[in-house]
Tab-separated table of C-alpha atoms in Angstrom:
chain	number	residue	atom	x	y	z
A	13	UNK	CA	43.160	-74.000	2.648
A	14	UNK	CA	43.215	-77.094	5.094
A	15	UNK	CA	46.862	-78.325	5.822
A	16	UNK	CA	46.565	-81.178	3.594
A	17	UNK	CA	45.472	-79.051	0.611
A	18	UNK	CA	48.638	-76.958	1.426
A	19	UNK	CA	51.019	-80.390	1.509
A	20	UNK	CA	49.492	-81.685	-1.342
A	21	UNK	CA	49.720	-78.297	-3.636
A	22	UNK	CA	53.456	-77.699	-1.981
A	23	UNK	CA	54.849	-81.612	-2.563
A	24	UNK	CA	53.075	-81.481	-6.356
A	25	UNK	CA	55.015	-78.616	-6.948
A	26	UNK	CA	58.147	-80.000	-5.522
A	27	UNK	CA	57.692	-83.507	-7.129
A	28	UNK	CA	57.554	-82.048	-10.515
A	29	UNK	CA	59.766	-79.277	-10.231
A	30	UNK	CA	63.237	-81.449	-8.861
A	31	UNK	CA	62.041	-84.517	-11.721
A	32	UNK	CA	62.396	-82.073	-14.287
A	33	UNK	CA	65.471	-80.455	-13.029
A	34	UNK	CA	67.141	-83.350	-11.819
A	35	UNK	CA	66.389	-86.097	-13.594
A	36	UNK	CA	66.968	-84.259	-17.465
A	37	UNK	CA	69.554	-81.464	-16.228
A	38	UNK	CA	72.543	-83.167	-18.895
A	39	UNK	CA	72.279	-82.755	-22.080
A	40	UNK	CA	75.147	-83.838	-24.573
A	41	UNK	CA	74.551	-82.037	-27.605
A	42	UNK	CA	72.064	-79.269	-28.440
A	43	UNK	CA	69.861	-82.392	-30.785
A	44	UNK	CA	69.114	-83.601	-26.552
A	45	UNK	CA	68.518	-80.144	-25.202
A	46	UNK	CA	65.890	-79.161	-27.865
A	47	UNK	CA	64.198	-82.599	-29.342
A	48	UNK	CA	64.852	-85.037	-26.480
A	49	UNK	CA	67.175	-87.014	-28.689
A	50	UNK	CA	64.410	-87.914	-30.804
A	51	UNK	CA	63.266	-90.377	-28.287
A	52	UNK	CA	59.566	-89.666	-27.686
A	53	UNK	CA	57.129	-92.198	-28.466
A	54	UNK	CA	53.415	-91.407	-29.694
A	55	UNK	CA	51.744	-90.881	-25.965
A	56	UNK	CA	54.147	-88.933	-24.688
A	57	UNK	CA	53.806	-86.696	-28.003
A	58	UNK	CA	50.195	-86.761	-27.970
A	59	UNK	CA	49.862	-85.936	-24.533
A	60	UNK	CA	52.479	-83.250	-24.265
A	61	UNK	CA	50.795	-81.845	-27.097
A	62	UNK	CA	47.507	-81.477	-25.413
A	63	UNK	CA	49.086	-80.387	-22.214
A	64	UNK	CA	50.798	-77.472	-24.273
A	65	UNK	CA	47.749	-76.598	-26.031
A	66	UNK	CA	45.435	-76.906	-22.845
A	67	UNK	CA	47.292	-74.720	-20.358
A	68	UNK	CA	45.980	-73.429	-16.628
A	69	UNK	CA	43.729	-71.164	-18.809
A	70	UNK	CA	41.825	-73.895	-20.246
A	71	UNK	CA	40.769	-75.172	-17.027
A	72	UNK	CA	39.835	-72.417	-15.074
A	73	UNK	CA	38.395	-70.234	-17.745
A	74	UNK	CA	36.247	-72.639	-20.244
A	75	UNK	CA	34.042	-74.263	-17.042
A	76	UNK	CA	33.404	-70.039	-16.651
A	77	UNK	CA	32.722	-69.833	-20.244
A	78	UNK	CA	30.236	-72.426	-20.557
A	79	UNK	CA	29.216	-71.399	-16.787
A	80	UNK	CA	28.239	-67.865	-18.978
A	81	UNK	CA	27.329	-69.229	-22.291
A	82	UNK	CA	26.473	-72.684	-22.465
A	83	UNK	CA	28.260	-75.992	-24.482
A	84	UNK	CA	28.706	-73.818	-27.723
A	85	UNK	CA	31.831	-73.254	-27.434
A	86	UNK	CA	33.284	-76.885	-28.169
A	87	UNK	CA	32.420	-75.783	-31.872
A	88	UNK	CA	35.075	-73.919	-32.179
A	89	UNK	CA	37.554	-77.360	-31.991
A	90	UNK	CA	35.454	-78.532	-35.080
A	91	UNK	CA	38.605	-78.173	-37.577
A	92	UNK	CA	41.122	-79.942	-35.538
A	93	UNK	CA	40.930	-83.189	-36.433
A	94	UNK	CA	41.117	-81.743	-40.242
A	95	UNK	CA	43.558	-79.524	-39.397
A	96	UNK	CA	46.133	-82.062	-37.648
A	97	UNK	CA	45.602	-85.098	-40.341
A	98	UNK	CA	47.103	-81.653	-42.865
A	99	UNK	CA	49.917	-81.267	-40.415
A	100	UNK	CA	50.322	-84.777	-40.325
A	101	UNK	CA	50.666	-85.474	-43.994
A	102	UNK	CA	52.153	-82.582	-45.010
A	103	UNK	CA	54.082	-80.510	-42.773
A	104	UNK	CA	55.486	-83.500	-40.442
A	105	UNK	CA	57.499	-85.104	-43.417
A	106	UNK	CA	59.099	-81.786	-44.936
A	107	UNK	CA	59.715	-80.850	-41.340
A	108	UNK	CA	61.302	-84.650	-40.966
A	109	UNK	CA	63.344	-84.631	-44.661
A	110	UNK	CA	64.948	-80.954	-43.593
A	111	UNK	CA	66.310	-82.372	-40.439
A	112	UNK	CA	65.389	-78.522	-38.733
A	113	UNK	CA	65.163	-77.796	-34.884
A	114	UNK	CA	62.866	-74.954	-35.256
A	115	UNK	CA	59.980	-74.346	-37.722
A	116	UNK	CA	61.564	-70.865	-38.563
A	117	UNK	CA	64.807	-73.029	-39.417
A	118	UNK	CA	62.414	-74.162	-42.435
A	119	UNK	CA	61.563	-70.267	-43.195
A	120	UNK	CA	65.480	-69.447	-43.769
A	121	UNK	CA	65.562	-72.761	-45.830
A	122	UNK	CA	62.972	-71.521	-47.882
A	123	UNK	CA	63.321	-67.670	-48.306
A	124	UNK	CA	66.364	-66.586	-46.539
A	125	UNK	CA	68.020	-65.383	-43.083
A	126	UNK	CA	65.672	-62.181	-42.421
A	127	UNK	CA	62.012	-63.885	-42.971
A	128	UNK	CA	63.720	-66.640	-40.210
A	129	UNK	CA	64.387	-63.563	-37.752
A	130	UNK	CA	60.674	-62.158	-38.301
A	131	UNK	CA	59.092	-65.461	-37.658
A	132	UNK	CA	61.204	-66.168	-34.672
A	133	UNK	CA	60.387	-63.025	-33.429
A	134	UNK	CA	56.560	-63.026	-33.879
A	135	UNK	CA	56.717	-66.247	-31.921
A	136	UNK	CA	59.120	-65.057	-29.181
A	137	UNK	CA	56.492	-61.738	-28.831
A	138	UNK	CA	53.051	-63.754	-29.059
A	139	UNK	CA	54.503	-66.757	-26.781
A	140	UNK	CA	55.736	-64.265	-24.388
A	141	UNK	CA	52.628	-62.359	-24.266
A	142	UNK	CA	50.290	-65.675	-24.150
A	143	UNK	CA	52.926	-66.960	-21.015
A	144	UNK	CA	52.267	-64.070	-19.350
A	145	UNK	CA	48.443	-64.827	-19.341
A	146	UNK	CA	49.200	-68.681	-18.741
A	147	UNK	CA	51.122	-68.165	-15.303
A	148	UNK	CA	48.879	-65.018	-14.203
A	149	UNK	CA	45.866	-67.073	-14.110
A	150	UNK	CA	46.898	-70.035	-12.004
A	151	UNK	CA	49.020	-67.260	-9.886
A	152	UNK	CA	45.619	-65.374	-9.403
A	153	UNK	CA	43.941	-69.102	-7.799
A	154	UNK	CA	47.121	-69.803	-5.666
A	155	UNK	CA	47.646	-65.849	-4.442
A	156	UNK	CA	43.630	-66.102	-3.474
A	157	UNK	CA	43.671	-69.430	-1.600
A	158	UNK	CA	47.543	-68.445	0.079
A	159	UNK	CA	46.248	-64.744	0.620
A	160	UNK	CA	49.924	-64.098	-0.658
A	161	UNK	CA	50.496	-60.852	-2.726
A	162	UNK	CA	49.931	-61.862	-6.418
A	163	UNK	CA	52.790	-60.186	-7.614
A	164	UNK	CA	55.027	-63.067	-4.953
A	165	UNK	CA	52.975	-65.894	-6.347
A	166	UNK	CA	53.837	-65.101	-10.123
A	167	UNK	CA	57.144	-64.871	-9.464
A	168	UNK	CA	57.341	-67.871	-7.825
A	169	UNK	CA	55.290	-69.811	-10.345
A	170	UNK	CA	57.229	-67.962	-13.274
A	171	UNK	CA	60.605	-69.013	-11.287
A	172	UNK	CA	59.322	-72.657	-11.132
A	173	UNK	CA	58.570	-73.562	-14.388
A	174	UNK	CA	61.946	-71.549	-15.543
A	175	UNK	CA	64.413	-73.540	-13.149
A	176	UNK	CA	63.161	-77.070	-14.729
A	177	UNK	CA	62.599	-75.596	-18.425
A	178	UNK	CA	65.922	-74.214	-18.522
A	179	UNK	CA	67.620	-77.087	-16.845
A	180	UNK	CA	65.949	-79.926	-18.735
A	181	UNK	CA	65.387	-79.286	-21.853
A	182	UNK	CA	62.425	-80.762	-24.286
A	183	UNK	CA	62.614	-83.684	-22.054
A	184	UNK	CA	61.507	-82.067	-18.675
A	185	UNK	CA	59.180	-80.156	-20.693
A	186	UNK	CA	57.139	-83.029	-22.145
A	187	UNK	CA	57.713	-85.352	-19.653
A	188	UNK	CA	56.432	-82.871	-16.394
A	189	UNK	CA	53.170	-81.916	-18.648
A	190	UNK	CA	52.355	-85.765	-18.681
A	191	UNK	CA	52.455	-85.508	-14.901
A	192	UNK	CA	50.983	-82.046	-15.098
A	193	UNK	CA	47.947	-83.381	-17.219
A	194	UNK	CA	47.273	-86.164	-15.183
A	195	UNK	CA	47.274	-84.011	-11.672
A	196	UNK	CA	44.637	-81.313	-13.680
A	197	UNK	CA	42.422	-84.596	-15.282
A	198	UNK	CA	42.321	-86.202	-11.995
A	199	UNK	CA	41.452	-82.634	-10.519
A	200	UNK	CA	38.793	-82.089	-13.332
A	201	UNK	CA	36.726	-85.847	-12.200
A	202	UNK	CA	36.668	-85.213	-8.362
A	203	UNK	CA	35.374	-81.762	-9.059
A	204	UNK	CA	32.524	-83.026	-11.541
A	205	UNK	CA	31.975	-85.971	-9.058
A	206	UNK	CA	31.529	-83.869	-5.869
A	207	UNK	CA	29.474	-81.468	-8.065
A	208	UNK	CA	27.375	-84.676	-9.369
A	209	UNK	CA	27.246	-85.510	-5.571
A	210	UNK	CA	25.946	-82.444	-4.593
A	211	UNK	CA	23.501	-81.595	-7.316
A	212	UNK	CA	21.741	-85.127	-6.752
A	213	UNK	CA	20.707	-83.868	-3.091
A	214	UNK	CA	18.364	-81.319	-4.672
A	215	UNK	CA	17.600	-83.648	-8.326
A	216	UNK	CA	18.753	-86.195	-10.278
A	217	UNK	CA	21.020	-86.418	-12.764
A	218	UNK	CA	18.421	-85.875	-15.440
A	219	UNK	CA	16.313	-83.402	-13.798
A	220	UNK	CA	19.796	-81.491	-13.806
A	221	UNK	CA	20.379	-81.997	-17.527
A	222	UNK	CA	16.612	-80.927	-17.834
A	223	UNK	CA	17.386	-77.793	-16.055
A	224	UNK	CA	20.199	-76.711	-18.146
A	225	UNK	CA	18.522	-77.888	-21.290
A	226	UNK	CA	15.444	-74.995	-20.583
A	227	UNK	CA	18.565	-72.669	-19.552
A	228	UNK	CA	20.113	-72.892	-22.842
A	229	UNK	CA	23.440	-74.418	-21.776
A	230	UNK	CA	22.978	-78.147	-23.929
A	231	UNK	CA	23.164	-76.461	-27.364
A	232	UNK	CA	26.073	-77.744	-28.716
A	233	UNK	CA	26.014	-77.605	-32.369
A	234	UNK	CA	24.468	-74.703	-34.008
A	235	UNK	CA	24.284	-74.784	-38.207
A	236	UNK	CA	23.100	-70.936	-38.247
A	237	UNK	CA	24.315	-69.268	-40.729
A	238	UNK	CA	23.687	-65.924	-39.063
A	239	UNK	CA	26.738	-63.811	-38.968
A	240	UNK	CA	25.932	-62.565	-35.572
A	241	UNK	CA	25.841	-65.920	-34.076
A	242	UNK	CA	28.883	-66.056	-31.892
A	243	UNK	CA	29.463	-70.009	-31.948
A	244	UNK	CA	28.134	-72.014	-34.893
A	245	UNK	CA	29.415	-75.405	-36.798
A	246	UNK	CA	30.728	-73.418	-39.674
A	247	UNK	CA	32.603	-70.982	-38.297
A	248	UNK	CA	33.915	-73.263	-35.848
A	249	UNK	CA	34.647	-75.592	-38.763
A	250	UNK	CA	36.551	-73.398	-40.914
A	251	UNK	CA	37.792	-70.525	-38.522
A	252	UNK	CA	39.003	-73.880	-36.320
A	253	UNK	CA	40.472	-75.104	-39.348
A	254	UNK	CA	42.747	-72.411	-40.379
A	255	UNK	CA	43.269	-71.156	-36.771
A	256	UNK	CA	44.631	-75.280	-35.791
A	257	UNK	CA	46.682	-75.493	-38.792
A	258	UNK	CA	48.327	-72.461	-38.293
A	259	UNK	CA	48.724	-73.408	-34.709
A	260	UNK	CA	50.092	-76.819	-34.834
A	261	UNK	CA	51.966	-76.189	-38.076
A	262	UNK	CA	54.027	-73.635	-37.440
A	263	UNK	CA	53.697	-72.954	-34.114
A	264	UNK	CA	57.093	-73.797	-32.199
A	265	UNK	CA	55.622	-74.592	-29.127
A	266	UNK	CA	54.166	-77.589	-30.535
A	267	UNK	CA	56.259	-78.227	-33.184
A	268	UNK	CA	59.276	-78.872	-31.279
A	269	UNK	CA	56.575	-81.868	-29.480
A	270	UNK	CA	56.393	-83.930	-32.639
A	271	UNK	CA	60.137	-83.127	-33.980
A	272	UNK	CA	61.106	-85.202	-30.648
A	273	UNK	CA	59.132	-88.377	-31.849
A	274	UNK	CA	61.400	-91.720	-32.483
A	275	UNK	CA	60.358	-91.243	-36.230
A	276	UNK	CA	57.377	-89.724	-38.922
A	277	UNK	CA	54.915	-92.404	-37.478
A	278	UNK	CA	55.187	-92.244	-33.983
A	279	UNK	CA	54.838	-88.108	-34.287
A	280	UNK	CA	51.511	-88.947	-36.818
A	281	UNK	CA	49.931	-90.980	-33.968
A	282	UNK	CA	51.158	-88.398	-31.141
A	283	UNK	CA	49.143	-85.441	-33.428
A	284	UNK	CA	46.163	-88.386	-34.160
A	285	UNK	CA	45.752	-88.994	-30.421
A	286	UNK	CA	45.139	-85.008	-30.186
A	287	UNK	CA	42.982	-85.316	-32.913
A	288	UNK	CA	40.857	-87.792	-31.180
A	289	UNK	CA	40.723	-87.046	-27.931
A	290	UNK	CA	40.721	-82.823	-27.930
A	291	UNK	CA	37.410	-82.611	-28.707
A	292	UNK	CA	36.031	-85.022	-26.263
A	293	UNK	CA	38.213	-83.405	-23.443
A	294	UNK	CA	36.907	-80.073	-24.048
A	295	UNK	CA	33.371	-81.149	-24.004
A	296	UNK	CA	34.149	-82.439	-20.453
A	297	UNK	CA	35.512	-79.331	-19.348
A	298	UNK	CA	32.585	-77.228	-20.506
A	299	UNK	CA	30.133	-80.010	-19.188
A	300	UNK	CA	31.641	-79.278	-16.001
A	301	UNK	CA	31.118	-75.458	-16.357
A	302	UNK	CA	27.252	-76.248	-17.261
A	303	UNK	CA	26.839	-78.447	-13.781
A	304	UNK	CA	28.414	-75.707	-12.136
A	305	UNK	CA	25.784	-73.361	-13.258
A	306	UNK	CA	22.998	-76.072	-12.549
A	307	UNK	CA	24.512	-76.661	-8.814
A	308	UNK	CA	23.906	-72.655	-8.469
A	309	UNK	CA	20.466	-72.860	-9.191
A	310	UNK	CA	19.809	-74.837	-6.242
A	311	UNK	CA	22.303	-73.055	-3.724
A	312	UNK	CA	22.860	-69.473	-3.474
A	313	UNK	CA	25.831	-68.250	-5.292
A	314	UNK	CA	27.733	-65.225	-4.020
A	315	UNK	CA	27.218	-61.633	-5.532
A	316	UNK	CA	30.555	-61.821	-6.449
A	317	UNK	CA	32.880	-64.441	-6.292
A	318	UNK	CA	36.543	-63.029	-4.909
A	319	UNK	CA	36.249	-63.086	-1.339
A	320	UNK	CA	38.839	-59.900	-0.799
A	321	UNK	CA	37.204	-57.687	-3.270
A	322	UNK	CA	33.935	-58.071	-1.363
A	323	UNK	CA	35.610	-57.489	2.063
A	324	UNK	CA	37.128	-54.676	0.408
A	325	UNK	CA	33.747	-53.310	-0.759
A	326	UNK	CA	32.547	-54.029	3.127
A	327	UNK	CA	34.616	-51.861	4.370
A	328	UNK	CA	34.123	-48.988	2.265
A	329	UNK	CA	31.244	-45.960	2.261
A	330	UNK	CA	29.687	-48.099	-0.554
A	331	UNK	CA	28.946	-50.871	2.526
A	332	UNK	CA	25.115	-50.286	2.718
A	333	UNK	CA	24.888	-50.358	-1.095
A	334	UNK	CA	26.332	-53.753	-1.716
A	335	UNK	CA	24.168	-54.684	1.515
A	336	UNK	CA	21.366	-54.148	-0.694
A	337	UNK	CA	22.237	-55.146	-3.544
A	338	UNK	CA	23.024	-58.610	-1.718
A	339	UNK	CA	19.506	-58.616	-0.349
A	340	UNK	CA	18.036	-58.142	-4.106
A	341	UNK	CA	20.054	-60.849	-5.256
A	342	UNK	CA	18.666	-63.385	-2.448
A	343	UNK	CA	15.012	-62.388	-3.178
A	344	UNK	CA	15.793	-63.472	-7.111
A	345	UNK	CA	17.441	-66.580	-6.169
A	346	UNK	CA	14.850	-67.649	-4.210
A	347	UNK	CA	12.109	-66.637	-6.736
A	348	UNK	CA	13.850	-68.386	-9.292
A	349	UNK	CA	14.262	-71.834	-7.224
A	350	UNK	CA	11.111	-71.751	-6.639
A	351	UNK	CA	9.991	-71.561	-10.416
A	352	UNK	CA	12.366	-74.499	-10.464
A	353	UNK	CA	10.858	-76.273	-8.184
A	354	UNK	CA	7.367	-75.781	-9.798
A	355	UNK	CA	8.553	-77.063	-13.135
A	356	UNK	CA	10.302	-80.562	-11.360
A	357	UNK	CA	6.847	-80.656	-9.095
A	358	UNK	CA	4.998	-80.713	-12.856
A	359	UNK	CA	7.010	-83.109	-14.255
A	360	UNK	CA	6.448	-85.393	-11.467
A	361	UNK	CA	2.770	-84.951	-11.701
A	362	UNK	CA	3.001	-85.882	-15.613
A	363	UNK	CA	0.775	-82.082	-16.083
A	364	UNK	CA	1.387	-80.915	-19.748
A	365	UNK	CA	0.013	-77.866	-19.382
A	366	UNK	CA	1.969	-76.859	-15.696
A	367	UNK	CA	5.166	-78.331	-17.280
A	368	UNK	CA	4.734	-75.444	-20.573
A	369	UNK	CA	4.154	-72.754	-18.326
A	370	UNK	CA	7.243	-74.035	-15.795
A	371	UNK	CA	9.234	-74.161	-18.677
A	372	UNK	CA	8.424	-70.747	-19.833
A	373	UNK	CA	9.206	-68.911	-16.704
A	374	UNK	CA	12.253	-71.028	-15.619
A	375	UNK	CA	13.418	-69.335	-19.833
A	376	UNK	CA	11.999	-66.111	-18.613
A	377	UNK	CA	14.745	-66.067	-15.852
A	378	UNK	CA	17.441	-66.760	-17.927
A	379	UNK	CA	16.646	-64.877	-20.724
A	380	UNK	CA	16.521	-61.913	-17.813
A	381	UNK	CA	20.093	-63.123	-17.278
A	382	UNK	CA	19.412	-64.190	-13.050
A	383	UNK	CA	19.957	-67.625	-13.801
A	384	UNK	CA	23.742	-66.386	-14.435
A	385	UNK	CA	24.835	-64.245	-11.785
């Protein structure tokens, strides 16, 4: 990292960090500490929401999954918008007429003291289990680019969000994952404009589509019904469905979001604005995945991607091994760009015939799986 990646990660940090903690560190009454006094209008609801829902995770992993697999996976958002308009007319008003903190408040309500405990509980074990993975990944990107020990760096991120979550309350919460989503959005454009930039050197902008259209990374709804077919409309449809509702329903993490809206409407539009924009937003993210995977067609990706393991394996008796394994992978790459450049050369030339047989071979590569290495 350049100095000015290191002041701008370090004062982003800070910035958020001491607002959180200073600005929301007195609470009154426990109706402040866990709801925000009830004060949140619609955006900050909707995008706190989002920003709960889309963690680190999102960001780094779901460019890597479409990277591997293509647009498919947006599918699997397919029963959100159903699922939140449910939430919104029926769980949001019970919720509201109860006057509860917690959705597991509702549960002793309803059934009694010991079904409250196991719900809290299965919440406390799968939310501690799915933090866990949420700080490890970013943790992983910030111990790589620091070359700190990763076991430091999740400690300190862990310790971070802890000092303002603790100290402010629902309010620090939602408010610092506006700020949050707005550094990672901003983050998201630049990336898919330098990779835009970059790709455009070698083709254009459709050319690139082209390219991952013969790949097989443009498919983004699929109505098989063929049980084996990992992402299709249905499943994504109902499985996204029941999965969402459960999720946004009961799910304290985002319950305790639209309990701290001004009223039933303004938490309505703060789950509507999800149910508008989430799919649309996760399109983006795997778009940016798929021009990834184009911009490695045209410039030579790495055998394997984390620089230390690959020193590591340098330095070991397996040296020569990976040496020529390395020189393999070059001879693809460059077998492969040249079958691109064949099939762009055809479709200059307006040739049919050259274009079908481009096509076929630039399939053949991915189908052999060199396309995503």
């Amino acid at each position: 990292m350049s100095n000015i990646d290191l002041i701008v990660l370090l004062s982003t940090l800070a910035f958020i960090v001491g607002y959180g903690t200073l600005k929301y560190k007195s609470h009154s009454n426990i109706d402040g500490y866990l709801l925000g006094d009830k004060s949140f209008k619609w955006g900050t609801i909707g995008l706190s929401v989002m920003a709960t829902q889309a963690s680190a995770i999102t960001f780094i992993s779901t460019p890597g999954q479409a990277y591997e697999s293509g647009m498919g996976f947006v599918q699997n958002y397919f029963g959100l918008p159903l699922a939140l308009i449910i939430v919104s007319a029926v769980f949001i008003p019970i919720y509201y007429k109860l006057k509860v903190f917690t959705a597991y408040e509702f549960l002793e309500k309803r059934f009694d003291l010991k079904t409250r405990l196991l719900g809290a509980f299965l919440f406390l074990l799968q939310r501690g289990l799915a933090a866990g993975i949420t700080i490890y990944a970013p943790a992983i990107i910030i111990s790589t680019v620091l070359h700190w020990d990763l076991s430091y760096t999740i400690v300190l991120v862990g310790g971070l969000v802890v000092i303002y979550t603790v100290s402010g309350g629902s309010k620090a919460v939602s408010i610092t994952q506006k700020q949050q989503m707005a550094v990672i959005m901003v983050g998201m454009f630049v990336a898919f404009g330098i990779l835009i930039y970059l790709i455009t050197e070698h083709v254009s902008f459709k050319e690139a589509l082209s390219v991952a259209g013969n790949l097989g990374k443009l498919e983004v709804v699929n109505f098989s019904t063929d049980g084996s077919v990992r992402y299709t409309f249905w499943n994504g449809l109902l499985a996204g469905l029941l999965l969402q509702m459960s999720y946004f329903g009961t799910d304290q993490s985002q319950v305790s979001r639209y309990l701290s809206g001004k009223n039933i409407a303004e938490s309505r539009m703060g789950l509507m604005f999800n149910a508008i924009l989430k799919i649309p937003m996760q399109f983006f993210i795997l778009f940016v995945g798929v021009m990834v995977f184009v911009f490695y067609q045209y410039n030579l990706p790495p055998v394997h991607f984390k620089v230390s393991n690959v020193e590591m394996i340098e330095g070991s008796a397996k040296a020569d091994e990976y040496l020529a394994l390395e020189a393999r992978h070059r001879e693809i790459f460059d077998e492969k760009k040249e079958a691109l450049a064949s099939l762009q050369a055809a479709r200059m030339a307006g040739d049919e015939n050259q274009i079908e047989e481009s096509e076929s071979l630039v399939r053949q590569w991915g189908s052999l799986g060199y396309c995503s290495l």
